[in-house]
Amino acid sequence: MDSEILPPPYLSPSSLSTFNQCPQKFKFNKIDLIPDPSNHWAVLGNFVHDVLEEMYKLPPEMRIIESARLIAKDIWDEKWAEEAYRVLRTEKEIKDFRWSAWFCIENLWIIENPMHVEPKGLEYELNGEIGGVQIRGFIDRYGQSTDSLMLTVSDYKTGKTPKGPYVEEKFTQLLIYAILLANLGIGDVDKIELLYLKDAVCLQKKPTTSDVQKTIEYVQATKQEVDDACRSGFFEAKTSYLCNFCSYKKICPAWSN
């Protein structure tokens, strides 16, 4: 009889989402530790995040588009050019990639005035428990709310702005971070926001007691399902349109035939 699979020592907001999307993908990534190769969209998102992180480290008066342009050039040359050439094939693709990334960066100034933002944590790592479940994750940014003494958690997105029920799903990750910030004694959160840079759209939400309770139950229920899958050894391969974007499709049992 095969030995029982050990669950990961901690979960993250993204791995919780992955398990609910497709347990088999979760197994490939978190149990089998098969790397998920970079792609065009992952590299673009990481590049934009790096630029904004460095920009928000500057004094408020220096958070202008010209500063971001210089930071983008430096980070591109030092780190991301080589990575981009691994996933893009032609000079035209590289040029289009750089323009797409820059539009995302430039659109930040449509969404907010960076001079008025008071960041307390950038790419901030959180390790803590929610409902007895060990959670680890990185917040893009959290800082002082503009209209209260509490905190705002912000997340940059470089993809399309979601609609309908998908919006609430995206807020779940930020609710997890808000609960962790409170549990760790860092501060209470009264606003969470998704900054969709491609579309220059900011979606905001004020977490309610009901939101917090539902999020705790979601974390606990998903953890229980992860543990059950590890005990049984069965991780369901859920097929959907997302399979077309999954780097594990070639080895997935649902697509092996």
PDB file of C-alpha atoms in Angstrom:
ATOM      1  CA  MET A   1       0.000   0.000   0.000  1.00  0.00           C
ATOM      2  CA  ASP A   2       1.337   3.436  -0.942  1.00  0.00           C
ATOM      3  CA  SER A   3       2.328   5.686   1.930  1.00  0.00           C
ATOM      4  CA  GLU A   4       0.080   8.603   2.741  1.00  0.00           C
ATOM      5  CA  ILE A   5       0.918  11.854   0.983  1.00  0.00           C
ATOM      6  CA  LEU A   6       2.020  14.590   3.348  1.00  0.00           C
ATOM      7  CA  PRO A   7       0.108  17.861   2.916  1.00  0.00           C
ATOM      8  CA  PRO A   8       2.179  21.014   2.335  1.00  0.00           C
ATOM      9  CA  PRO A   9       3.333  22.640   5.595  1.00  0.00           C
ATOM     10  CA  TYR A  10       1.391  25.778   4.734  1.00  0.00           C
ATOM     11  CA  LEU A  11      -1.071  27.056   2.166  1.00  0.00           C
ATOM     12  CA  SER A  12      -1.186  30.399   0.379  1.00  0.00           C
ATOM     13  CA  PRO A  13      -4.142  32.352  -1.019  1.00  0.00           C
ATOM     14  CA  SER A  14      -3.096  31.310  -4.532  1.00  0.00           C
ATOM     15  CA  SER A  15      -2.697  27.615  -3.642  1.00  0.00           C
ATOM     16  CA  LEU A  16      -6.121  27.613  -1.968  1.00  0.00           C
ATOM     17  CA  SER A  17      -7.556  29.014  -5.184  1.00  0.00           C
ATOM     18  CA  THR A  18      -5.640  26.491  -7.290  1.00  0.00           C
ATOM     19  CA  PHE A  19      -6.959  23.552  -5.281  1.00  0.00           C
ATOM     20  CA  ASN A  20     -10.542  24.708  -5.707  1.00  0.00           C
ATOM     21  CA  GLN A  21      -9.930  25.310  -9.422  1.00  0.00           C
ATOM     22  CA  CYS A  22      -8.263  21.933  -9.991  1.00  0.00           C
ATOM     23  CA  PRO A  23      -6.943  19.578  -7.284  1.00  0.00           C
ATOM     24  CA  GLN A  24      -4.744  17.791  -9.849  1.00  0.00           C
ATOM     25  CA  LYS A  25      -2.980  21.050 -10.742  1.00  0.00           C
ATOM     26  CA  PHE A  26      -2.466  21.643  -7.010  1.00  0.00           C
ATOM     27  CA  LYS A  27      -0.872  18.203  -6.703  1.00  0.00           C
ATOM     28  CA  PHE A  28       1.490  18.762  -9.631  1.00  0.00           C
ATOM     29  CA  ASN A  29       2.652  22.066  -8.161  1.00  0.00           C
ATOM     30  CA  LYS A  30       2.499  21.701  -4.371  1.00  0.00           C
ATOM     31  CA  ILE A  31       2.882  17.959  -3.796  1.00  0.00           C
ATOM     32  CA  ASP A  32       4.961  16.749  -6.755  1.00  0.00           C
ATOM     33  CA  LEU A  33       6.835  20.088  -6.851  1.00  0.00           C
ATOM     34  CA  ILE A  34       6.836  20.188 -10.655  1.00  0.00           C
ATOM     35  CA  PRO A  35       7.814  23.754 -11.580  1.00  0.00           C
ATOM     36  CA  ASP A  36       5.202  25.888 -13.308  1.00  0.00           C
ATOM     37  CA  PRO A  37       7.225  27.485 -16.144  1.00  0.00           C
ATOM     38  CA  SER A  38       7.115  31.229 -16.667  1.00  0.00           C
ATOM     39  CA  ASN A  39       4.987  32.522 -19.495  1.00  0.00           C
ATOM     40  CA  HIS A  40       4.375  35.861 -21.153  1.00  0.00           C
ATOM     41  CA  TRP A  41       1.713  36.976 -18.672  1.00  0.00           C
ATOM     42  CA  ALA A  42       3.594  35.853 -15.564  1.00  0.00           C
ATOM     43  CA  VAL A  43       6.745  37.692 -16.643  1.00  0.00           C
ATOM     44  CA  LEU A  44       4.772  40.840 -17.478  1.00  0.00           C
ATOM     45  CA  GLY A  45       3.008  40.799 -14.122  1.00  0.00           C
ATOM     46  CA  ASN A  46       6.216  40.247 -12.158  1.00  0.00           C
ATOM     47  CA  PHE A  47       8.045  42.982 -14.072  1.00  0.00           C
ATOM     48  CA  VAL A  48       5.265  45.519 -13.410  1.00  0.00           C
ATOM     49  CA  HIS A  49       5.094  44.527  -9.739  1.00  0.00           C
ATOM     50  CA  ASP A  50       8.864  45.023  -9.351  1.00  0.00           C
ATOM     51  CA  VAL A  51       8.715  48.490 -10.918  1.00  0.00           C
ATOM     52  CA  LEU A  52       5.854  49.627  -8.675  1.00  0.00           C
ATOM     53  CA  GLU A  53       7.504  48.194  -5.572  1.00  0.00           C
ATOM     54  CA  GLU A  54      10.665  50.220  -6.217  1.00  0.00           C
ATOM     55  CA  MET A  55       8.680  53.318  -7.144  1.00  0.00           C
ATOM     56  CA  TYR A  56       6.754  53.230  -3.859  1.00  0.00           C
ATOM     57  CA  LYS A  57      10.025  53.055  -1.933  1.00  0.00           C
ATOM     58  CA  LEU A  58      10.788  56.583  -3.125  1.00  0.00           C
ATOM     59  CA  PRO A  59       9.813  59.683  -1.114  1.00  0.00           C
ATOM     60  CA  PRO A  60       6.258  60.801  -2.042  1.00  0.00           C
ATOM     61  CA  GLU A  61       7.392  63.809  -4.072  1.00  0.00           C
ATOM     62  CA  MET A  62       9.515  61.560  -6.309  1.00  0.00           C
ATOM     63  CA  ARG A  63       6.696  59.148  -7.209  1.00  0.00           C
ATOM     64  CA  ILE A  64       6.181  60.518 -10.691  1.00  0.00           C
ATOM     65  CA  ILE A  65       5.963  58.867 -14.107  1.00  0.00           C
ATOM     66  CA  GLU A  66       9.503  59.928 -14.982  1.00  0.00           C
ATOM     67  CA  SER A  67      10.845  58.082 -11.922  1.00  0.00           C
ATOM     68  CA  ALA A  68       8.892  54.971 -12.869  1.00  0.00           C
ATOM     69  CA  ARG A  69      10.311  55.132 -16.402  1.00  0.00           C
ATOM     70  CA  LEU A  70      13.891  55.169 -15.075  1.00  0.00           C
ATOM     71  CA  ILE A  71      13.169  52.348 -12.641  1.00  0.00           C
ATOM     72  CA  ALA A  72      11.573  50.291 -15.411  1.00  0.00           C
ATOM     73  CA  LYS A  73      14.630  50.689 -17.621  1.00  0.00           C
ATOM     74  CA  ASP A  74      17.024  49.692 -14.843  1.00  0.00           C
ATOM     75  CA  ILE A  75      14.986  46.681 -13.746  1.00  0.00           C
ATOM     76  CA  TRP A  76      14.534  45.560 -17.331  1.00  0.00           C
ATOM     77  CA  ASP A  77      18.251  45.685 -18.052  1.00  0.00           C
ATOM     78  CA  GLU A  78      19.305  44.118 -14.750  1.00  0.00           C
ATOM     79  CA  LYS A  79      16.701  41.368 -14.372  1.00  0.00           C
ATOM     80  CA  TRP A  80      13.781  40.968 -16.740  1.00  0.00           C
ATOM     81  CA  ALA A  81      15.225  41.270 -20.259  1.00  0.00           C
ATOM     82  CA  GLU A  82      16.850  37.861 -20.007  1.00  0.00           C
ATOM     83  CA  GLU A  83      13.693  36.269 -18.590  1.00  0.00           C
ATOM     84  CA  ALA A  84      11.503  37.862 -21.276  1.00  0.00           C
ATOM     85  CA  TYR A  85      13.693  36.504 -24.058  1.00  0.00           C
ATOM     86  CA  ARG A  86      13.105  33.001 -22.655  1.00  0.00           C
ATOM     87  CA  VAL A  87       9.356  33.210 -23.253  1.00  0.00           C
ATOM     88  CA  LEU A  88       9.156  35.561 -26.244  1.00  0.00           C
ATOM     89  CA  ARG A  89      10.490  34.683 -29.675  1.00  0.00           C
ATOM     90  CA  THR A  90      10.835  37.837 -31.773  1.00  0.00           C
ATOM     91  CA  GLU A  91      11.891  41.446 -31.363  1.00  0.00           C
ATOM     92  CA  LYS A  92       8.332  42.488 -32.209  1.00  0.00           C
ATOM     93  CA  GLU A  93       7.003  40.357 -29.333  1.00  0.00           C
ATOM     94  CA  ILE A  94       9.550  41.961 -27.004  1.00  0.00           C
ATOM     95  CA  LYS A  95       8.549  45.439 -28.182  1.00  0.00           C
ATOM     96  CA  ASP A  96       4.831  44.695 -27.736  1.00  0.00           C
ATOM     97  CA  PHE A  97       5.551  43.192 -24.323  1.00  0.00           C
ATOM     98  CA  ARG A  98       7.394  46.320 -23.154  1.00  0.00           C
ATOM     99  CA  TRP A  99       4.640  48.611 -24.378  1.00  0.00           C
ATOM    100  CA  SER A 100       1.970  46.501 -22.642  1.00  0.00           C
ATOM    101  CA  ALA A 101       3.949  46.589 -19.397  1.00  0.00           C
ATOM    102  CA  TRP A 102       4.479  50.339 -19.639  1.00  0.00           C
ATOM    103  CA  PHE A 103       0.785  51.019 -20.262  1.00  0.00           C
ATOM    104  CA  CYS A 104       0.023  49.097 -17.052  1.00  0.00           C
ATOM    105  CA  ILE A 105       2.570  51.151 -15.111  1.00  0.00           C
ATOM    106  CA  GLU A 106       1.425  54.466 -16.578  1.00  0.00           C
ATOM    107  CA  ASN A 107      -2.220  53.695 -15.806  1.00  0.00           C
ATOM    108  CA  LEU A 108      -1.429  53.689 -12.082  1.00  0.00           C
ATOM    109  CA  TRP A 109      -1.544  57.503 -12.213  1.00  0.00           C
ATOM    110  CA  ILE A 110      -5.100  57.308 -13.581  1.00  0.00           C
ATOM    111  CA  ILE A 111      -6.194  55.085 -10.710  1.00  0.00           C
ATOM    112  CA  GLU A 112      -4.499  56.932  -7.835  1.00  0.00           C
ATOM    113  CA  ASN A 113      -2.025  59.666  -6.932  1.00  0.00           C
ATOM    114  CA  PRO A 114       1.070  57.796  -5.717  1.00  0.00           C
ATOM    115  CA  MET A 115       2.192  60.888  -3.789  1.00  0.00           C
ATOM    116  CA  HIS A 116      -0.824  60.460  -1.487  1.00  0.00           C
ATOM    117  CA  VAL A 117      -0.269  56.766  -0.753  1.00  0.00           C
ATOM    118  CA  GLU A 118       1.311  55.876   2.614  1.00  0.00           C
ATOM    119  CA  PRO A 119       2.707  52.341   2.223  1.00  0.00           C
ATOM    120  CA  LYS A 120       3.687  50.462   5.368  1.00  0.00           C
ATOM    121  CA  GLY A 121       4.557  47.210   3.630  1.00  0.00           C
ATOM    122  CA  LEU A 122       5.586  46.421   0.046  1.00  0.00           C
ATOM    123  CA  GLU A 123       5.731  42.811  -1.185  1.00  0.00           C
ATOM    124  CA  TYR A 124       5.249  42.082   2.513  1.00  0.00           C
ATOM    125  CA  GLU A 125       5.461  38.481   3.672  1.00  0.00           C
ATOM    126  CA  LEU A 126       2.842  37.206   6.109  1.00  0.00           C
ATOM    127  CA  ASN A 127       3.047  33.949   8.047  1.00  0.00           C
ATOM    128  CA  GLY A 128       0.200  33.126  10.404  1.00  0.00           C
ATOM    129  CA  GLU A 129      -2.899  31.083  11.135  1.00  0.00           C
ATOM    130  CA  ILE A 130      -6.488  31.431  10.050  1.00  0.00           C
ATOM    131  CA  GLY A 131      -8.891  29.114  11.796  1.00  0.00           C
ATOM    132  CA  GLY A 132      -6.031  26.807  12.734  1.00  0.00           C
ATOM    133  CA  VAL A 133      -4.677  26.669   9.166  1.00  0.00           C
ATOM    134  CA  GLN A 134      -1.096  27.807   8.528  1.00  0.00           C
ATOM    135  CA  ILE A 135      -1.067  30.439   5.785  1.00  0.00           C
ATOM    136  CA  ARG A 136       1.832  32.144   4.051  1.00  0.00           C
ATOM    137  CA  GLY A 137       1.610  34.859   1.435  1.00  0.00           C
ATOM    138  CA  PHE A 138       2.942  38.139   0.094  1.00  0.00           C
ATOM    139  CA  ILE A 139       0.914  41.358  -0.006  1.00  0.00           C
ATOM    140  CA  ASP A 140       1.663  43.661  -2.930  1.00  0.00           C
ATOM    141  CA  ARG A 141       1.053  46.649  -0.681  1.00  0.00           C
ATOM    142  CA  TYR A 142      -0.630  47.599   2.546  1.00  0.00           C
ATOM    143  CA  GLY A 143      -0.735  51.044   4.047  1.00  0.00           C
ATOM    144  CA  GLN A 144      -2.569  53.741   5.931  1.00  0.00           C
ATOM    145  CA  SER A 145      -6.151  54.274   4.797  1.00  0.00           C
ATOM    146  CA  THR A 146      -6.773  57.803   3.574  1.00  0.00           C
ATOM    147  CA  ASP A 147      -9.996  58.274   5.538  1.00  0.00           C
ATOM    148  CA  SER A 148      -9.372  56.363   8.775  1.00  0.00           C
ATOM    149  CA  LEU A 149      -6.728  55.120  11.201  1.00  0.00           C
ATOM    150  CA  MET A 150      -7.041  51.607   9.814  1.00  0.00           C
ATOM    151  CA  LEU A 151      -5.275  49.882   6.912  1.00  0.00           C
ATOM    152  CA  THR A 152      -5.879  49.374   3.191  1.00  0.00           C
ATOM    153  CA  VAL A 153      -4.649  46.255   1.410  1.00  0.00           C
ATOM    154  CA  SER A 154      -3.906  46.743  -2.293  1.00  0.00           C
ATOM    155  CA  ASP A 155      -3.234  44.199  -5.026  1.00  0.00           C
ATOM    156  CA  TYR A 156      -1.939  44.967  -8.527  1.00  0.00           C
ATOM    157  CA  LYS A 157      -3.443  43.050 -11.437  1.00  0.00           C
ATOM    158  CA  THR A 158      -2.195  43.144 -15.027  1.00  0.00           C
ATOM    159  CA  GLY A 159      -4.959  41.016 -16.520  1.00  0.00           C
ATOM    160  CA  LYS A 160      -8.494  41.880 -17.596  1.00  0.00           C
ATOM    161  CA  THR A 161     -10.968  43.268 -15.078  1.00  0.00           C
ATOM    162  CA  PRO A 162     -13.324  40.448 -14.000  1.00  0.00           C
ATOM    163  CA  LYS A 163     -17.093  40.695 -14.064  1.00  0.00           C
ATOM    164  CA  GLY A 164     -19.948  39.328 -12.011  1.00  0.00           C
ATOM    165  CA  PRO A 165     -19.188  36.565  -9.491  1.00  0.00           C
ATOM    166  CA  TYR A 166     -15.501  36.483 -10.462  1.00  0.00           C
ATOM    167  CA  VAL A 167     -14.974  39.820  -8.712  1.00  0.00           C
ATOM    168  CA  GLU A 168     -15.794  38.395  -5.278  1.00  0.00           C
ATOM    169  CA  GLU A 169     -13.453  35.475  -5.941  1.00  0.00           C
ATOM    170  CA  LYS A 170     -10.594  37.915  -6.526  1.00  0.00           C
ATOM    171  CA  PHE A 171     -11.362  39.732  -3.274  1.00  0.00           C
ATOM    172  CA  THR A 172     -10.994  36.486  -1.294  1.00  0.00           C
ATOM    173  CA  GLN A 173      -7.177  36.633  -1.487  1.00  0.00           C
ATOM    174  CA  LEU A 174      -7.197  40.140  -0.013  1.00  0.00           C
ATOM    175  CA  LEU A 175      -9.647  39.121   2.712  1.00  0.00           C
ATOM    176  CA  ILE A 176      -7.175  36.399   3.719  1.00  0.00           C
ATOM    177  CA  TYR A 177      -4.425  39.006   3.979  1.00  0.00           C
ATOM    178  CA  ALA A 178      -6.703  41.334   5.962  1.00  0.00           C
ATOM    179  CA  ILE A 179      -7.433  38.562   8.476  1.00  0.00           C
ATOM    180  CA  LEU A 180      -3.726  37.724   8.788  1.00  0.00           C
ATOM    181  CA  LEU A 181      -2.804  41.377   9.399  1.00  0.00           C
ATOM    182  CA  ALA A 182      -5.346  41.503  12.231  1.00  0.00           C
ATOM    183  CA  ASN A 183      -4.384  38.105  13.674  1.00  0.00           C
ATOM    184  CA  LEU A 184      -0.691  39.033  13.710  1.00  0.00           C
ATOM    185  CA  GLY A 185      -1.428  42.300  15.517  1.00  0.00           C
ATOM    186  CA  ILE A 186      -0.200  44.454  12.626  1.00  0.00           C
ATOM    187  CA  GLY A 187      -3.480  46.297  12.238  1.00  0.00           C
ATOM    188  CA  ASP A 188      -7.147  46.136  11.317  1.00  0.00           C
ATOM    189  CA  VAL A 189      -8.151  46.561   7.685  1.00  0.00           C
ATOM    190  CA  ASP A 190     -11.143  48.648   6.622  1.00  0.00           C
ATOM    191  CA  LYS A 191     -10.559  48.592   2.860  1.00  0.00           C
ATOM    192  CA  ILE A 192      -9.286  46.122   0.278  1.00  0.00           C
ATOM    193  CA  GLU A 193      -8.706  47.099  -3.339  1.00  0.00           C
ATOM    194  CA  LEU A 194      -7.853  45.466  -6.652  1.00  0.00           C
ATOM    195  CA  LEU A 195      -5.940  47.732  -9.026  1.00  0.00           C
ATOM    196  CA  TYR A 196      -6.504  46.497 -12.586  1.00  0.00           C
ATOM    197  CA  LEU A 197      -3.697  48.354 -14.297  1.00  0.00           C
ATOM    198  CA  LYS A 198      -4.397  47.212 -17.857  1.00  0.00           C
ATOM    199  CA  ASP A 199      -7.866  48.788 -17.736  1.00  0.00           C
ATOM    200  CA  ALA A 200      -7.064  51.582 -15.220  1.00  0.00           C
ATOM    201  CA  VAL A 201      -9.837  50.310 -12.929  1.00  0.00           C
ATOM    202  CA  CYS A 202      -9.838  50.137  -9.127  1.00  0.00           C
ATOM    203  CA  LEU A 203     -12.320  47.806  -7.412  1.00  0.00           C
ATOM    204  CA  GLN A 204     -12.734  48.438  -3.687  1.00  0.00           C
ATOM    205  CA  LYS A 205     -14.518  46.677  -0.861  1.00  0.00           C
ATOM    206  CA  LYS A 206     -14.996  47.310   2.842  1.00  0.00           C
ATOM    207  CA  PRO A 207     -14.794  43.915   4.559  1.00  0.00           C
ATOM    208  CA  THR A 208     -17.777  43.000   6.721  1.00  0.00           C
ATOM    209  CA  THR A 209     -17.996  40.585   9.643  1.00  0.00           C
ATOM    210  CA  SER A 210     -19.803  38.204   7.289  1.00  0.00           C
ATOM    211  CA  ASP A 211     -16.974  38.455   4.730  1.00  0.00           C
ATOM    212  CA  VAL A 212     -14.427  37.586   7.389  1.00  0.00           C
ATOM    213  CA  GLN A 213     -16.414  34.583   8.675  1.00  0.00           C
ATOM    214  CA  LYS A 214     -17.001  33.234   5.155  1.00  0.00           C
ATOM    215  CA  THR A 215     -13.295  33.564   4.387  1.00  0.00           C
ATOM    216  CA  ILE A 216     -12.297  31.679   7.533  1.00  0.00           C
ATOM    217  CA  GLU A 217     -14.750  28.906   6.632  1.00  0.00           C
ATOM    218  CA  TYR A 218     -13.391  28.829   3.071  1.00  0.00           C
ATOM    219  CA  VAL A 219      -9.816  28.407   4.333  1.00  0.00           C
ATOM    220  CA  GLN A 220     -10.791  25.682   6.804  1.00  0.00           C
ATOM    221  CA  ALA A 221     -12.958  23.791   4.292  1.00  0.00           C
ATOM    222  CA  THR A 222     -10.263  23.886   1.605  1.00  0.00           C
ATOM    223  CA  LYS A 223      -7.619  22.712   4.063  1.00  0.00           C
ATOM    224  CA  GLN A 224      -9.868  19.791   5.024  1.00  0.00           C
ATOM    225  CA  GLU A 225     -10.303  18.859   1.360  1.00  0.00           C
ATOM    226  CA  VAL A 226      -6.527  19.051   0.810  1.00  0.00           C
ATOM    227  CA  ASP A 227      -5.952  16.733   3.769  1.00  0.00           C
ATOM    228  CA  ASP A 228      -8.631  14.320   2.540  1.00  0.00           C
ATOM    229  CA  ALA A 229      -7.052  14.223  -0.931  1.00  0.00           C
ATOM    230  CA  CYS A 230      -3.632  13.545   0.579  1.00  0.00           C
ATOM    231  CA  ARG A 231      -5.030  10.655   2.634  1.00  0.00           C
ATOM    232  CA  SER A 232      -6.862   9.093  -0.300  1.00  0.00           C
ATOM    233  CA  GLY A 233      -4.274   9.922  -2.930  1.00  0.00           C
ATOM    234  CA  PHE A 234      -7.044  11.126  -5.260  1.00  0.00           C
ATOM    235  CA  PHE A 235      -6.755  14.632  -6.686  1.00  0.00           C
ATOM    236  CA  GLU A 236      -9.554  15.321  -9.151  1.00  0.00           C
ATOM    237  CA  ALA A 237      -8.589  16.749 -12.536  1.00  0.00           C
ATOM    238  CA  LYS A 238     -11.266  19.367 -13.176  1.00  0.00           C
ATOM    239  CA  THR A 239     -11.462  20.365 -16.825  1.00  0.00           C
ATOM    240  CA  SER A 240     -12.479  23.840 -17.943  1.00  0.00           C
ATOM    241  CA  TYR A 241     -11.422  26.568 -20.379  1.00  0.00           C
ATOM    242  CA  LEU A 242      -8.568  27.278 -17.930  1.00  0.00           C
ATOM    243  CA  CYS A 243      -6.919  24.043 -19.082  1.00  0.00           C
ATOM    244  CA  ASN A 244      -5.866  25.897 -22.228  1.00  0.00           C
ATOM    245  CA  PHE A 245      -3.619  28.104 -20.088  1.00  0.00           C
ATOM    246  CA  CYS A 246      -2.268  25.362 -17.801  1.00  0.00           C
ATOM    247  CA  SER A 247       1.381  24.372 -18.178  1.00  0.00           C
ATOM    248  CA  TYR A 248       0.579  20.879 -16.826  1.00  0.00           C
ATOM    249  CA  LYS A 249      -1.945  20.019 -19.545  1.00  0.00           C
ATOM    250  CA  LYS A 250       0.493  17.709 -21.394  1.00  0.00           C
ATOM    251  CA  ILE A 251       0.923  15.499 -18.329  1.00  0.00           C
ATOM    252  CA  CYS A 252      -2.600  15.779 -16.911  1.00  0.00           C
ATOM    253  CA  PRO A 253      -4.557  12.487 -16.777  1.00  0.00           C
ATOM    254  CA  ALA A 254      -7.667  14.283 -18.007  1.00  0.00           C
ATOM    255  CA  TRP A 255      -5.897  15.047 -21.273  1.00  0.00           C
ATOM    256  CA  SER A 256      -3.631  12.000 -21.597  1.00  0.00           C
ATOM    257  CA  ASN A 257      -5.872  10.439 -24.246  1.00  0.00           C
TER     258      ASN A 257
END
